[in-house]
PDB file of C-alpha atoms in Angstrom:
ATOM      1  CA  MET A   1     236.727  68.870 165.426  1.00  0.00           C
ATOM      2  CA  LEU A   2     234.593  68.029 162.630  1.00  0.00           C
ATOM      3  CA  ASP A   3     234.289  70.487 159.239  1.00  0.00           C
ATOM      4  CA  LYS A   4     231.336  72.818 159.351  1.00  0.00           C
ATOM      5  CA  LYS A   5     230.062  71.542 156.286  1.00  0.00           C
ATOM      6  CA  VAL A   6     230.257  67.706 157.216  1.00  0.00           C
ATOM      7  CA  VAL A   7     228.515  68.451 160.465  1.00  0.00           C
ATOM      8  CA  GLU A   8     225.551  70.045 158.504  1.00  0.00           C
ATOM      9  CA  LEU A   9     225.116  67.091 156.192  1.00  0.00           C
ATOM     10  CA  LEU A  10     225.458  64.619 159.177  1.00  0.00           C
ATOM     11  CA  ASN A  11     222.561  66.541 160.887  1.00  0.00           C
ATOM     12  CA  GLN A  12     220.653  66.706 158.021  1.00  0.00           C
ATOM     13  CA  GLN A  13     221.135  62.860 157.490  1.00  0.00           C
ATOM     14  CA  VAL A  14     219.485  62.414 161.255  1.00  0.00           C
ATOM     15  CA  ASN A  15     216.468  63.910 160.193  1.00  0.00           C
ATOM     16  CA  LYS A  16     216.446  62.146 156.784  1.00  0.00           C
ATOM     17  CA  GLU A  17     216.825  58.753 158.890  1.00  0.00           C
ATOM     18  CA  PHE A  18     213.913  59.798 161.048  1.00  0.00           C
ATOM     19  CA  TYR A  19     211.924  60.821 157.710  1.00  0.00           C
ATOM     20  CA  SER A  20     212.722  57.434 156.319  1.00  0.00           C
ATOM     21  CA  ALA A  21     211.381  55.740 159.423  1.00  0.00           C
ATOM     22  CA  TYR A  22     208.128  57.674 159.139  1.00  0.00           C
ATOM     23  CA  LEU A  23     208.073  56.762 155.502  1.00  0.00           C
ATOM     24  CA  TYR A  24     208.422  53.240 156.181  1.00  0.00           C
ATOM     25  CA  LEU A  25     205.850  53.198 159.030  1.00  0.00           C
ATOM     26  CA  ASP A  26     203.327  54.827 156.533  1.00  0.00           C
ATOM     27  CA  PHE A  27     204.062  51.734 154.158  1.00  0.00           C
ATOM     28  CA  SER A  28     203.633  49.101 157.181  1.00  0.00           C
ATOM     29  CA  ASN A  29     200.064  50.828 157.808  1.00  0.00           C
ATOM     30  CA  TYR A  30     199.059  50.330 154.162  1.00  0.00           C
ATOM     31  CA  TYR A  31     199.648  46.655 154.231  1.00  0.00           C
ATOM     32  CA  TYR A  32     198.410  46.227 157.641  1.00  0.00           C
ATOM     33  CA  ASP A  33     195.108  47.776 156.354  1.00  0.00           C
ATOM     34  CA  LYS A  34     195.464  45.188 153.049  1.00  0.00           C
ATOM     35  CA  GLU A  35     195.752  42.313 155.629  1.00  0.00           C
ATOM     36  CA  LEU A  36     199.120  41.713 154.422  1.00  0.00           C
ATOM     37  CA  ASN A  37     200.638  41.682 157.645  1.00  0.00           C
ATOM     38  CA  GLY A  38     204.127  40.121 156.696  1.00  0.00           C
ATOM     39  CA  PHE A  39     204.854  43.048 154.337  1.00  0.00           C
ATOM     40  CA  GLY A  40     203.551  45.270 157.313  1.00  0.00           C
ATOM     41  CA  ASN A  41     205.886  43.736 159.760  1.00  0.00           C
ATOM     42  CA  TRP A  42     208.682  44.077 157.006  1.00  0.00           C
ATOM     43  CA  TYR A  43     208.244  47.698 156.952  1.00  0.00           C
ATOM     44  CA  LYS A  44     207.742  48.102 160.532  1.00  0.00           C
ATOM     45  CA  ILE A  45     211.119  46.491 161.166  1.00  0.00           C
ATOM     46  CA  GLN A  46     212.675  48.536 158.294  1.00  0.00           C
ATOM     47  CA  ALA A  47     211.359  51.870 160.400  1.00  0.00           C
ATOM     48  CA  GLN A  48     213.081  50.454 163.632  1.00  0.00           C
ATOM     49  CA  GLU A  49     216.404  50.221 161.618  1.00  0.00           C
ATOM     50  CA  GLU A  50     215.998  53.851 160.056  1.00  0.00           C
ATOM     51  CA  ARG A  51     215.388  55.108 163.539  1.00  0.00           C
ATOM     52  CA  ASP A  52     218.674  53.277 164.865  1.00  0.00           C
ATOM     53  CA  HIS A  53     220.472  54.827 161.874  1.00  0.00           C
ATOM     54  CA  ALA A  54     219.483  58.399 163.174  1.00  0.00           C
ATOM     55  CA  MET A  55     220.446  57.539 166.465  1.00  0.00           C
ATOM     56  CA  LEU A  56     223.840  56.326 165.192  1.00  0.00           C
ATOM     57  CA  PHE A  57     224.371  59.754 163.379  1.00  0.00           C
ATOM     58  CA  MET A  58     223.225  61.429 166.638  1.00  0.00           C
ATOM     59  CA  GLN A  59     225.881  59.897 168.489  1.00  0.00           C
ATOM     60  CA  TYR A  60     228.521  60.197 166.262  1.00  0.00           C
ATOM     61  CA  LEU A  61     228.047  64.121 166.230  1.00  0.00           C
ATOM     62  CA  GLN A  62     227.824  63.845 170.121  1.00  0.00           C
ATOM     63  CA  ASN A  63     231.099  61.839 170.298  1.00  0.00           C
ATOM     64  CA  ASN A  64     232.897  64.586 167.970  1.00  0.00           C
ATOM     65  CA  GLY A  65     231.589  67.464 170.298  1.00  0.00           C
ATOM     66  CA  GLU A  66     229.064  68.675 168.140  1.00  0.00           C
ATOM     67  CA  ARG A  67     225.129  69.004 168.745  1.00  0.00           C
ATOM     68  CA  ALA A  68     222.523  67.151 166.964  1.00  0.00           C
ATOM     69  CA  THR A  69     219.982  69.538 165.661  1.00  0.00           C
ATOM     70  CA  LEU A  70     216.197  68.062 165.136  1.00  0.00           C
ATOM     71  CA  GLU A  71     214.072  69.476 162.738  1.00  0.00           C
ATOM     72  CA  ALA A  72     210.591  68.935 162.136  1.00  0.00           C
ATOM     73  CA  ILE A  73     209.882  65.582 160.387  1.00  0.00           C
ATOM     74  CA  GLU A  74     207.852  65.717 157.009  1.00  0.00           C
ATOM     75  CA  LYS A  75     204.660  63.956 156.627  1.00  0.00           C
ATOM     76  CA  PRO A  76     205.464  61.168 154.138  1.00  0.00           C
ATOM     77  CA  GLY A  77     204.442  62.370 150.806  1.00  0.00           C
ATOM     78  CA  VAL A  78     204.404  58.927 148.770  1.00  0.00           C
ATOM     79  CA  GLU A  79     200.873  58.099 147.199  1.00  0.00           C
ATOM     80  CA  LEU A  80     200.470  54.442 148.202  1.00  0.00           C
ATOM     81  CA  SER A  81     198.273  53.592 145.355  1.00  0.00           C
ATOM     82  CA  ASP A  82     198.882  49.963 144.992  1.00  0.00           C
ATOM     83  CA  ASN A  83     201.040  46.999 146.768  1.00  0.00           C
ATOM     84  CA  GLN A  84     203.839  47.164 143.907  1.00  0.00           C
ATOM     85  CA  ALA A  85     204.009  51.065 143.724  1.00  0.00           C
ATOM     86  CA  VAL A  86     204.692  50.930 147.592  1.00  0.00           C
ATOM     87  CA  LEU A  87     207.750  48.355 147.220  1.00  0.00           C
ATOM     88  CA  GLU A  88     209.010  50.493 144.134  1.00  0.00           C
ATOM     89  CA  ALA A  89     208.556  53.558 146.057  1.00  0.00           C
ATOM     90  CA  GLY A  90     210.756  51.829 148.895  1.00  0.00           C
ATOM     91  CA  LEU A  91     213.570  50.936 146.251  1.00  0.00           C
ATOM     92  CA  ASN A  92     213.729  54.386 145.047  1.00  0.00           C
ATOM     93  CA  HIS A  93     213.920  55.918 148.702  1.00  0.00           C
ATOM     94  CA  GLU A  94     216.649  53.494 149.322  1.00  0.00           C
ATOM     95  CA  ARG A  95     218.616  54.860 146.168  1.00  0.00           C
ATOM     96  CA  TYR A  96     217.827  58.234 147.385  1.00  0.00           C
ATOM     97  CA  VAL A  97     219.295  57.786 150.813  1.00  0.00           C
ATOM     98  CA  THR A  98     222.369  56.137 149.247  1.00  0.00           C
ATOM     99  CA  SER A  99     223.058  59.254 147.338  1.00  0.00           C
ATOM    100  CA  LEU A 100     222.810  61.288 150.590  1.00  0.00           C
ATOM    101  CA  ILE A 101     225.297  58.897 152.243  1.00  0.00           C
ATOM    102  CA  HIS A 102     227.561  59.224 149.429  1.00  0.00           C
ATOM    103  CA  ALA A 103     227.344  63.221 149.616  1.00  0.00           C
ATOM    104  CA  ILE A 104     228.244  63.346 153.068  1.00  0.00           C
ATOM    105  CA  TYR A 105     231.379  60.782 152.372  1.00  0.00           C
ATOM    106  CA  GLU A 106     232.303  63.038 149.509  1.00  0.00           C
ATOM    107  CA  ALA A 107     232.357  66.169 151.890  1.00  0.00           C
ATOM    108  CA  ALA A 108     234.269  64.267 154.304  1.00  0.00           C
ATOM    109  CA  TYR A 109     236.874  63.242 151.654  1.00  0.00           C
ATOM    110  CA  ALA A 110     237.237  66.793 150.475  1.00  0.00           C
ATOM    111  CA  VAL A 111     238.594  68.008 153.825  1.00  0.00           C
ATOM    112  CA  LYS A 112     240.119  64.746 154.621  1.00  0.00           C
ATOM    113  CA  ASP A 113     238.054  63.850 157.343  1.00  0.00           C
ATOM    114  CA  PHE A 114     239.172  59.937 157.767  1.00  0.00           C
ATOM    115  CA  ARG A 115     237.185  59.576 160.960  1.00  0.00           C
ATOM    116  CA  THR A 116     233.884  60.431 159.463  1.00  0.00           C
ATOM    117  CA  MET A 117     234.629  58.252 156.143  1.00  0.00           C
ATOM    118  CA  GLN A 118     235.462  55.295 158.430  1.00  0.00           C
ATOM    119  CA  PHE A 119     232.020  55.878 160.378  1.00  0.00           C
ATOM    120  CA  LEU A 120     230.255  56.226 156.906  1.00  0.00           C
ATOM    121  CA  ASP A 121     231.993  52.981 155.415  1.00  0.00           C
ATOM    122  CA  TRP A 122     229.320  50.847 157.755  1.00  0.00           C
ATOM    123  CA  PHE A 123     226.480  52.974 156.132  1.00  0.00           C
ATOM    124  CA  VAL A 124     227.861  52.667 152.405  1.00  0.00           C
ATOM    125  CA  LYS A 125     227.765  48.884 152.935  1.00  0.00           C
ATOM    126  CA  GLU A 126     224.410  48.986 154.687  1.00  0.00           C
ATOM    127  CA  GLN A 127     222.814  50.982 151.795  1.00  0.00           C
ATOM    128  CA  GLY A 128     224.045  48.309 149.264  1.00  0.00           C
ATOM    129  CA  GLU A 129     222.136  45.863 151.372  1.00  0.00           C
ATOM    130  CA  GLU A 130     219.119  48.264 151.774  1.00  0.00           C
ATOM    131  CA  GLU A 131     218.977  48.754 148.060  1.00  0.00           C
ATOM    132  CA  ASN A 132     219.388  44.950 147.335  1.00  0.00           C
ATOM    133  CA  ASN A 133     216.711  43.965 149.892  1.00  0.00           C
ATOM    134  CA  ALA A 134     214.195  46.395 148.004  1.00  0.00           C
ATOM    135  CA  ASP A 135     214.916  45.525 144.595  1.00  0.00           C
ATOM    136  CA  SER A 136     214.662  41.886 145.856  1.00  0.00           C
ATOM    137  CA  LEU A 137     211.082  42.732 147.125  1.00  0.00           C
ATOM    138  CA  VAL A 138     210.014  44.317 143.815  1.00  0.00           C
ATOM    139  CA  LYS A 139     211.226  41.475 141.694  1.00  0.00           C
ATOM    140  CA  LYS A 140     209.482  38.913 143.872  1.00  0.00           C
ATOM    141  CA  TYR A 141     206.173  40.870 143.670  1.00  0.00           C
ATOM    142  CA  GLU A 142     206.547  41.110 139.917  1.00  0.00           C
ATOM    143  CA  LEU A 143     206.942  37.360 139.907  1.00  0.00           C
ATOM    144  CA  TYR A 144     204.518  36.296 142.254  1.00  0.00           C
ATOM    145  CA  GLY A 145     202.285  39.393 143.535  1.00  0.00           C
ATOM    146  CA  ASN A 146     199.293  38.470 141.204  1.00  0.00           C
ATOM    147  CA  ASP A 147     198.837  35.134 142.046  1.00  0.00           C
ATOM    148  CA  PRO A 148     197.045  34.934 145.543  1.00  0.00           C
ATOM    149  CA  ARG A 149     198.756  31.757 146.888  1.00  0.00           C
ATOM    150  CA  SER A 150     202.181  32.998 145.940  1.00  0.00           C
ATOM    151  CA  LEU A 151     201.449  36.189 147.462  1.00  0.00           C
ATOM    152  CA  TYR A 152     200.184  34.526 150.675  1.00  0.00           C
ATOM    153  CA  MET A 153     203.406  32.440 150.573  1.00  0.00           C
ATOM    154  CA  LEU A 154     205.517  35.812 149.915  1.00  0.00           C
ATOM    155  CA  ASP A 155     203.646  37.534 152.814  1.00  0.00           C
ATOM    156  CA  ASN A 156     204.511  34.662 155.050  1.00  0.00           C
ATOM    157  CA  GLU A 157     208.159  35.257 154.209  1.00  0.00           C
ATOM    158  CA  MET A 158     207.905  38.919 155.093  1.00  0.00           C
ATOM    159  CA  ALA A 159     206.304  37.970 158.592  1.00  0.00           C
ATOM    160  CA  ALA A 160     209.505  35.873 159.122  1.00  0.00           C
ATOM    161  CA  ARG A 161     211.750  39.159 159.498  1.00  0.00           C
ATOM    162  CA  VAL A 162     212.720  39.776 163.265  1.00  0.00           C
ATOM    163  CA  TYR A 163     214.677  43.226 163.976  1.00  0.00           C
ATOM    164  CA  THR A 164     218.337  42.902 164.885  1.00  0.00           C
ATOM    165  CA  ALA A 165     219.686  46.278 166.034  1.00  0.00           C
ATOM    166  CA  PRO A 166     223.038  47.372 164.357  1.00  0.00           C
ATOM    167  CA  SER A 167     226.300  46.454 165.454  1.00  0.00           C
ATOM    168  CA  LEU A 168     228.300  49.404 164.664  1.00  0.00           C
ATOM    169  CA  VAL A 169     230.843  50.587 167.119  1.00  0.00           C
ATOM    170  CA  LEU A 170     231.301  54.449 167.471  1.00  0.00           C
TER     171      LEU A 170
END
């Protein structure tokens, strides 16, 4: 049986992951509207990943005899003012999600919930990758974003991203 506080945080994370999917769909729409379809593709795939993360948290709760509690998902509140600001908002959001994962890990550690800690190990690693990817996008945009030809090439690079479902065994 899972600790009540850990269950509460895991349920909150389900909803935070669904919010992340909404946020990245909003980013995707922004870029598609700007005809930066590669960037739009990148964030659409990012949204799929976040949705799958939410499903993994739900499955973990269910596998441990807990009910996943779904709440209303907020409308994304990030102002999409320019191409680089969107990328920076993505990086900041990934850092925020990392802090949430760490908070759940700390709560599990406090009650010696090793099973939950083991489950979260994958997310800790995943968040490191997510932050690195988001940081790389910001840096590439800073280097190439103001040059139309380079931006075109970067957009094509983003278009090549394909979706791969997570392979976490629960």
